[in-house]
Tab-separated table of C-alpha atoms in Angstrom:
chain	number	residue	atom	x	y	z
A	1	UNK	CA	127.187	-43.967	-278.717
A	2	UNK	CA	127.381	-44.584	-282.483
A	3	UNK	CA	130.735	-45.667	-283.894
A	4	UNK	CA	131.499	-44.634	-287.453
A	5	UNK	CA	134.121	-45.807	-289.933
A	6	UNK	CA	135.646	-43.204	-292.257
A	7	UNK	CA	137.845	-43.183	-295.345
A	8	UNK	CA	139.970	-40.028	-295.279
A	9	UNK	CA	141.955	-38.149	-297.896
A	10	UNK	CA	144.380	-35.435	-296.799
A	11	UNK	CA	147.307	-33.301	-297.858
A	12	UNK	CA	149.992	-34.124	-295.311
A	13	UNK	CA	151.930	-30.907	-295.947
A	14	UNK	CA	149.468	-29.075	-293.694
A	15	UNK	CA	149.872	-31.436	-290.743
A	16	UNK	CA	152.402	-32.810	-288.272
A	17	UNK	CA	151.231	-36.287	-289.197
A	18	UNK	CA	148.141	-38.216	-288.105
A	19	UNK	CA	148.729	-38.280	-284.353
A	20	UNK	CA	148.245	-35.272	-282.073
A	21	UNK	CA	151.455	-33.291	-281.603
A	22	UNK	CA	152.503	-30.358	-279.428
A	23	UNK	CA	154.296	-28.547	-282.275
A	24	UNK	CA	151.464	-28.085	-284.754
A	25	UNK	CA	148.142	-29.371	-286.086
A	26	UNK	CA	147.619	-33.045	-286.819
A	27	UNK	CA	144.924	-34.808	-288.810
A	28	UNK	CA	143.643	-36.496	-285.652
A	29	UNK	CA	143.409	-33.176	-283.819
A	30	UNK	CA	141.566	-31.419	-286.644
A	31	UNK	CA	139.123	-34.314	-287.136
A	32	UNK	CA	138.366	-34.636	-283.416
A	33	UNK	CA	137.951	-30.905	-282.843
A	34	UNK	CA	135.873	-30.194	-285.947
A	35	UNK	CA	133.643	-33.190	-285.172
A	36	UNK	CA	132.764	-31.647	-281.787
A	37	UNK	CA	129.751	-29.993	-283.423
A	38	UNK	CA	128.345	-33.517	-283.906
A	39	UNK	CA	129.308	-34.627	-280.413
A	40	UNK	CA	127.467	-32.215	-278.149
A	41	UNK	CA	130.292	-29.705	-278.302
A	42	UNK	CA	132.778	-32.166	-276.824
A	43	UNK	CA	135.965	-33.203	-278.590
A	44	UNK	CA	135.421	-36.573	-280.274
A	45	UNK	CA	137.821	-39.528	-280.145
A	46	UNK	CA	139.284	-40.882	-283.402
A	47	UNK	CA	141.706	-43.734	-284.118
A	48	UNK	CA	143.294	-44.642	-287.465
A	49	UNK	CA	144.481	-47.664	-289.385
A	50	UNK	CA	148.023	-46.302	-289.411
A	51	UNK	CA	149.940	-43.251	-288.261
A	52	UNK	CA	151.346	-41.127	-291.059
A	53	UNK	CA	154.354	-38.877	-290.458
A	54	UNK	CA	154.519	-35.133	-290.925
A	55	UNK	CA	154.207	-34.306	-294.624
A	56	UNK	CA	152.927	-37.750	-295.656
A	57	UNK	CA	149.678	-37.741	-297.639
A	58	UNK	CA	146.708	-40.102	-297.657
A	59	UNK	CA	144.177	-41.089	-300.271
A	60	UNK	CA	142.628	-43.958	-298.297
A	61	UNK	CA	143.410	-43.605	-294.598
A	62	UNK	CA	140.761	-45.424	-292.541
A	63	UNK	CA	139.646	-44.136	-289.162
A	64	UNK	CA	136.985	-44.738	-286.550
A	65	UNK	CA	135.210	-41.976	-284.633
A	66	UNK	CA	132.637	-42.153	-281.856
A	67	UNK	CA	129.979	-39.420	-281.763
A	68	UNK	CA	126.821	-38.665	-279.834
A	69	UNK	CA	124.928	-37.758	-283.015
A	70	UNK	CA	123.060	-40.621	-284.668
A	71	UNK	CA	123.304	-39.921	-288.393
A	72	UNK	CA	123.035	-41.967	-291.556
A	73	UNK	CA	126.587	-42.504	-292.890
A	74	UNK	CA	125.953	-40.379	-295.996
A	75	UNK	CA	124.709	-37.457	-293.865
A	76	UNK	CA	127.635	-37.897	-291.496
A	77	UNK	CA	130.073	-37.704	-294.423
A	78	UNK	CA	128.522	-34.470	-295.659
A	79	UNK	CA	128.364	-32.964	-292.168
A	80	UNK	CA	131.985	-33.749	-291.367
A	81	UNK	CA	133.168	-32.365	-294.698
A	82	UNK	CA	131.281	-29.148	-293.973
A	83	UNK	CA	132.912	-28.741	-290.558
A	84	UNK	CA	136.393	-29.754	-291.777
A	85	UNK	CA	136.657	-26.754	-294.111
A	86	UNK	CA	139.095	-25.174	-294.885
A	87	UNK	CA	141.513	-27.886	-293.692
A	88	UNK	CA	142.833	-30.072	-296.543
A	89	UNK	CA	141.222	-33.234	-295.182
A	90	UNK	CA	138.093	-34.834	-296.643
A	91	UNK	CA	135.886	-37.771	-295.713
A	92	UNK	CA	135.609	-39.795	-298.911
A	93	UNK	CA	133.319	-42.481	-297.486
A	94	UNK	CA	131.578	-43.355	-294.232
A	95	UNK	CA	129.844	-46.343	-292.652
A	96	UNK	CA	128.568	-47.607	-289.345
A	97	UNK	CA	131.511	-49.413	-287.739
A	98	UNK	CA	130.768	-53.168	-287.573
A	99	UNK	CA	130.635	-54.816	-284.162
A	100	UNK	CA	134.144	-55.734	-283.033
A	101	UNK	CA	135.759	-53.952	-285.993
A	102	UNK	CA	138.953	-51.925	-285.571
A	103	UNK	CA	140.503	-49.771	-288.314
A	104	UNK	CA	143.954	-50.871	-287.168
A	105	UNK	CA	143.698	-54.402	-285.838
A	106	UNK	CA	141.116	-55.668	-288.341
A	107	UNK	CA	143.246	-54.585	-291.311
A	108	UNK	CA	144.631	-57.421	-293.431
A	109	UNK	CA	146.573	-55.358	-295.978
A	110	UNK	CA	147.849	-51.805	-296.399
A	111	UNK	CA	149.022	-50.156	-299.585
A	112	UNK	CA	151.398	-47.220	-300.047
A	113	UNK	CA	152.752	-45.384	-303.083
A	114	UNK	CA	155.954	-43.372	-303.333
A	115	UNK	CA	156.410	-40.932	-306.237
A	116	UNK	CA	159.730	-39.689	-307.588
A	117	UNK	CA	159.737	-36.937	-310.204
A	118	UNK	CA	162.731	-37.803	-312.354
A	119	UNK	CA	163.403	-34.858	-314.645
A	120	UNK	CA	165.721	-31.874	-314.670
A	121	UNK	CA	162.987	-29.284	-313.992
A	122	UNK	CA	161.629	-28.965	-310.471
A	123	UNK	CA	157.894	-29.598	-309.913
A	124	UNK	CA	155.359	-26.816	-309.969
A	125	UNK	CA	151.915	-28.454	-309.773
A	126	UNK	CA	153.242	-31.417	-307.787
A	127	UNK	CA	155.487	-29.491	-305.402
A	128	UNK	CA	155.201	-31.128	-301.990
A	129	UNK	CA	153.804	-34.349	-303.477
A	130	UNK	CA	156.880	-35.872	-305.101
A	131	UNK	CA	160.574	-36.355	-304.398
A	132	UNK	CA	162.389	-34.465	-307.148
A	133	UNK	CA	165.544	-36.215	-308.391
A	134	UNK	CA	166.996	-34.414	-311.451
A	135	UNK	CA	169.552	-37.116	-312.334
A	136	UNK	CA	168.826	-39.925	-314.812
A	137	UNK	CA	167.503	-43.026	-313.066
A	138	UNK	CA	166.962	-46.646	-314.101
A	139	UNK	CA	163.541	-47.740	-312.832
A	140	UNK	CA	163.991	-51.288	-314.138
A	141	UNK	CA	167.154	-51.726	-312.084
A	142	UNK	CA	165.273	-50.427	-309.036
A	143	UNK	CA	162.502	-52.950	-309.641
A	144	UNK	CA	164.920	-55.848	-309.936
A	145	UNK	CA	166.573	-54.751	-306.700
A	146	UNK	CA	163.167	-54.489	-304.996
A	147	UNK	CA	162.310	-58.076	-305.913
A	148	UNK	CA	165.091	-59.254	-303.606
A	149	UNK	CA	163.250	-57.724	-300.643
A	150	UNK	CA	159.977	-59.596	-301.060
A	151	UNK	CA	158.857	-62.073	-298.437
A	152	UNK	CA	159.151	-62.338	-294.661
A	153	UNK	CA	162.341	-60.778	-293.266
A	154	UNK	CA	163.859	-58.885	-290.393
A	155	UNK	CA	163.677	-55.303	-291.727
A	156	UNK	CA	165.820	-53.743	-288.990
A	157	UNK	CA	168.019	-52.119	-291.653
A	158	UNK	CA	164.987	-50.216	-292.979
A	159	UNK	CA	163.499	-49.293	-289.614
A	160	UNK	CA	163.588	-45.887	-287.925
A	161	UNK	CA	165.464	-45.680	-284.637
A	162	UNK	CA	162.266	-44.334	-283.063
A	163	UNK	CA	160.137	-47.272	-284.285
A	164	UNK	CA	158.029	-48.674	-281.441
A	165	UNK	CA	157.054	-51.966	-283.093
A	166	UNK	CA	157.698	-54.999	-280.912
A	167	UNK	CA	159.326	-56.909	-283.789
A	168	UNK	CA	161.215	-55.817	-286.927
A	169	UNK	CA	159.921	-58.839	-288.853
A	170	UNK	CA	157.493	-58.002	-291.625
A	171	UNK	CA	156.210	-59.745	-294.765
A	172	UNK	CA	156.618	-57.611	-297.881
A	173	UNK	CA	154.014	-58.979	-300.262
A	174	UNK	CA	154.386	-56.385	-303.029
A	175	UNK	CA	157.295	-54.058	-303.759
A	176	UNK	CA	157.402	-52.938	-307.349
A	177	UNK	CA	158.939	-50.029	-309.216
A	178	UNK	CA	157.810	-48.683	-312.573
A	179	UNK	CA	158.254	-45.584	-314.693
A	180	UNK	CA	155.353	-43.517	-315.990
A	181	UNK	CA	156.769	-40.730	-318.119
A	182	UNK	CA	158.848	-38.494	-315.869
A	183	UNK	CA	157.713	-40.310	-312.729
A	184	UNK	CA	159.135	-43.337	-310.993
A	185	UNK	CA	156.490	-44.976	-308.821
A	186	UNK	CA	157.213	-47.366	-305.966
A	187	UNK	CA	154.277	-49.441	-304.711
A	188	UNK	CA	154.404	-51.398	-301.462
A	189	UNK	CA	151.829	-53.739	-299.931
A	190	UNK	CA	151.959	-55.597	-296.627
A	191	UNK	CA	149.806	-56.327	-293.619
A	192	UNK	CA	151.781	-53.739	-291.660
A	193	UNK	CA	154.936	-51.630	-291.958
A	194	UNK	CA	157.667	-50.368	-289.655
A	195	UNK	CA	158.189	-46.676	-288.965
A	196	UNK	CA	159.940	-45.085	-291.988
A	197	UNK	CA	160.211	-48.495	-293.672
A	198	UNK	CA	158.928	-47.356	-297.065
A	199	UNK	CA	160.840	-44.074	-297.036
A	200	UNK	CA	164.057	-45.907	-296.129
A	201	UNK	CA	163.415	-48.441	-298.881
A	202	UNK	CA	162.783	-45.618	-301.376
A	203	UNK	CA	166.009	-43.862	-300.389
A	204	UNK	CA	167.969	-47.082	-300.774
A	205	UNK	CA	166.410	-48.094	-304.097
A	206	UNK	CA	167.074	-44.581	-305.420
A	207	UNK	CA	170.813	-45.212	-305.037
A	208	UNK	CA	170.441	-48.195	-307.365
A	209	UNK	CA	168.391	-46.128	-309.795
A	210	UNK	CA	171.134	-43.485	-309.946
A	211	UNK	CA	173.706	-46.187	-310.720
A	212	UNK	CA	175.635	-45.536	-307.504
A	213	UNK	CA	174.980	-49.006	-306.096
A	214	UNK	CA	174.498	-52.461	-307.659
A	215	UNK	CA	171.122	-54.161	-307.795
A	216	UNK	CA	172.250	-56.624	-305.120
A	217	UNK	CA	172.954	-53.884	-302.577
A	218	UNK	CA	169.442	-53.402	-301.069
A	219	UNK	CA	169.320	-57.123	-300.218
A	220	UNK	CA	172.804	-56.930	-298.699
A	221	UNK	CA	171.570	-54.029	-296.573
A	222	UNK	CA	168.543	-56.091	-295.507
A	223	UNK	CA	170.727	-59.017	-294.471
A	224	UNK	CA	173.028	-56.719	-292.484
A	225	UNK	CA	170.109	-55.657	-290.217
A	226	UNK	CA	172.037	-52.397	-289.804
A	227	UNK	CA	170.193	-49.139	-290.522
A	228	UNK	CA	173.524	-47.348	-290.995
A	229	UNK	CA	174.168	-49.443	-294.105
A	230	UNK	CA	171.024	-48.275	-295.939
A	231	UNK	CA	170.370	-45.180	-298.014
A	232	UNK	CA	168.814	-41.954	-296.853
A	233	UNK	CA	165.284	-41.643	-295.515
A	234	UNK	CA	163.437	-40.312	-298.560
A	235	UNK	CA	161.480	-37.096	-297.939
A	236	UNK	CA	157.841	-37.469	-296.848
A	237	UNK	CA	156.533	-35.482	-299.837
A	238	UNK	CA	156.373	-38.451	-302.203
A	239	UNK	CA	154.652	-40.892	-299.834
A	240	UNK	CA	150.899	-41.510	-299.885
A	241	UNK	CA	148.835	-43.978	-297.827
A	242	UNK	CA	146.632	-45.394	-300.583
A	243	UNK	CA	144.258	-47.938	-299.052
A	244	UNK	CA	143.462	-50.456	-296.315
A	245	UNK	CA	141.784	-53.824	-296.855
A	246	UNK	CA	139.637	-55.855	-294.469
A	247	UNK	CA	138.227	-59.382	-294.623
A	248	UNK	CA	134.824	-57.913	-293.804
A	249	UNK	CA	134.916	-54.239	-294.787
A	250	UNK	CA	132.415	-51.665	-293.537
A	251	UNK	CA	129.474	-50.902	-295.815
A	252	UNK	CA	130.923	-47.712	-297.276
A	253	UNK	CA	128.749	-44.950	-298.741
């Protein structure tokens, strides 16, 4: 049966995350069930490059789906987008999955973005897509603090208790913070991340931005390997899965 690679965009507010859940719709569930029309009426099977939590958005989630229908990737993209309506999930690109390729295990780099709206007024257009912090924040101090977290470390202090990863060691290749008008944007890049790692980092760096903690504190938290020492888990609203990179990417259309 044909295997297809997909690039997905979705509004996480409508879903209980990527993975199927018993308490509400998930992106995986909606994709598999709506793709049944292209799979002889049977629910399809889809896997993703990374699981996103409830409320977390994606601009460049990558998934693989196996279907009985043999379609050109462009026609598959259009057909899936037709059947996915009105759910807020869209196939941005499609390709035939290369032999031996896996959206998860073939990935060499993943990129996430976290948005903080830093102004007194609450969001209207971006409600559900940013973390609103009405207090003055210092993005440059946050960036300097983030630089102390780059490299290969034991990130136990920034790991969710429910994380199922075999090891807490990860290599943070990019962690930068910048201000764009009223927004503070945190960008993170690594081969892989721990459960809640970016949201825990955002919550900790926010304490520095508010002036409540020194710039050295996030590194001290890292070295403690104690989750209780870190800041809050930032809300899912501001987090977006931006992209996945591969040494040999699918031929997207």
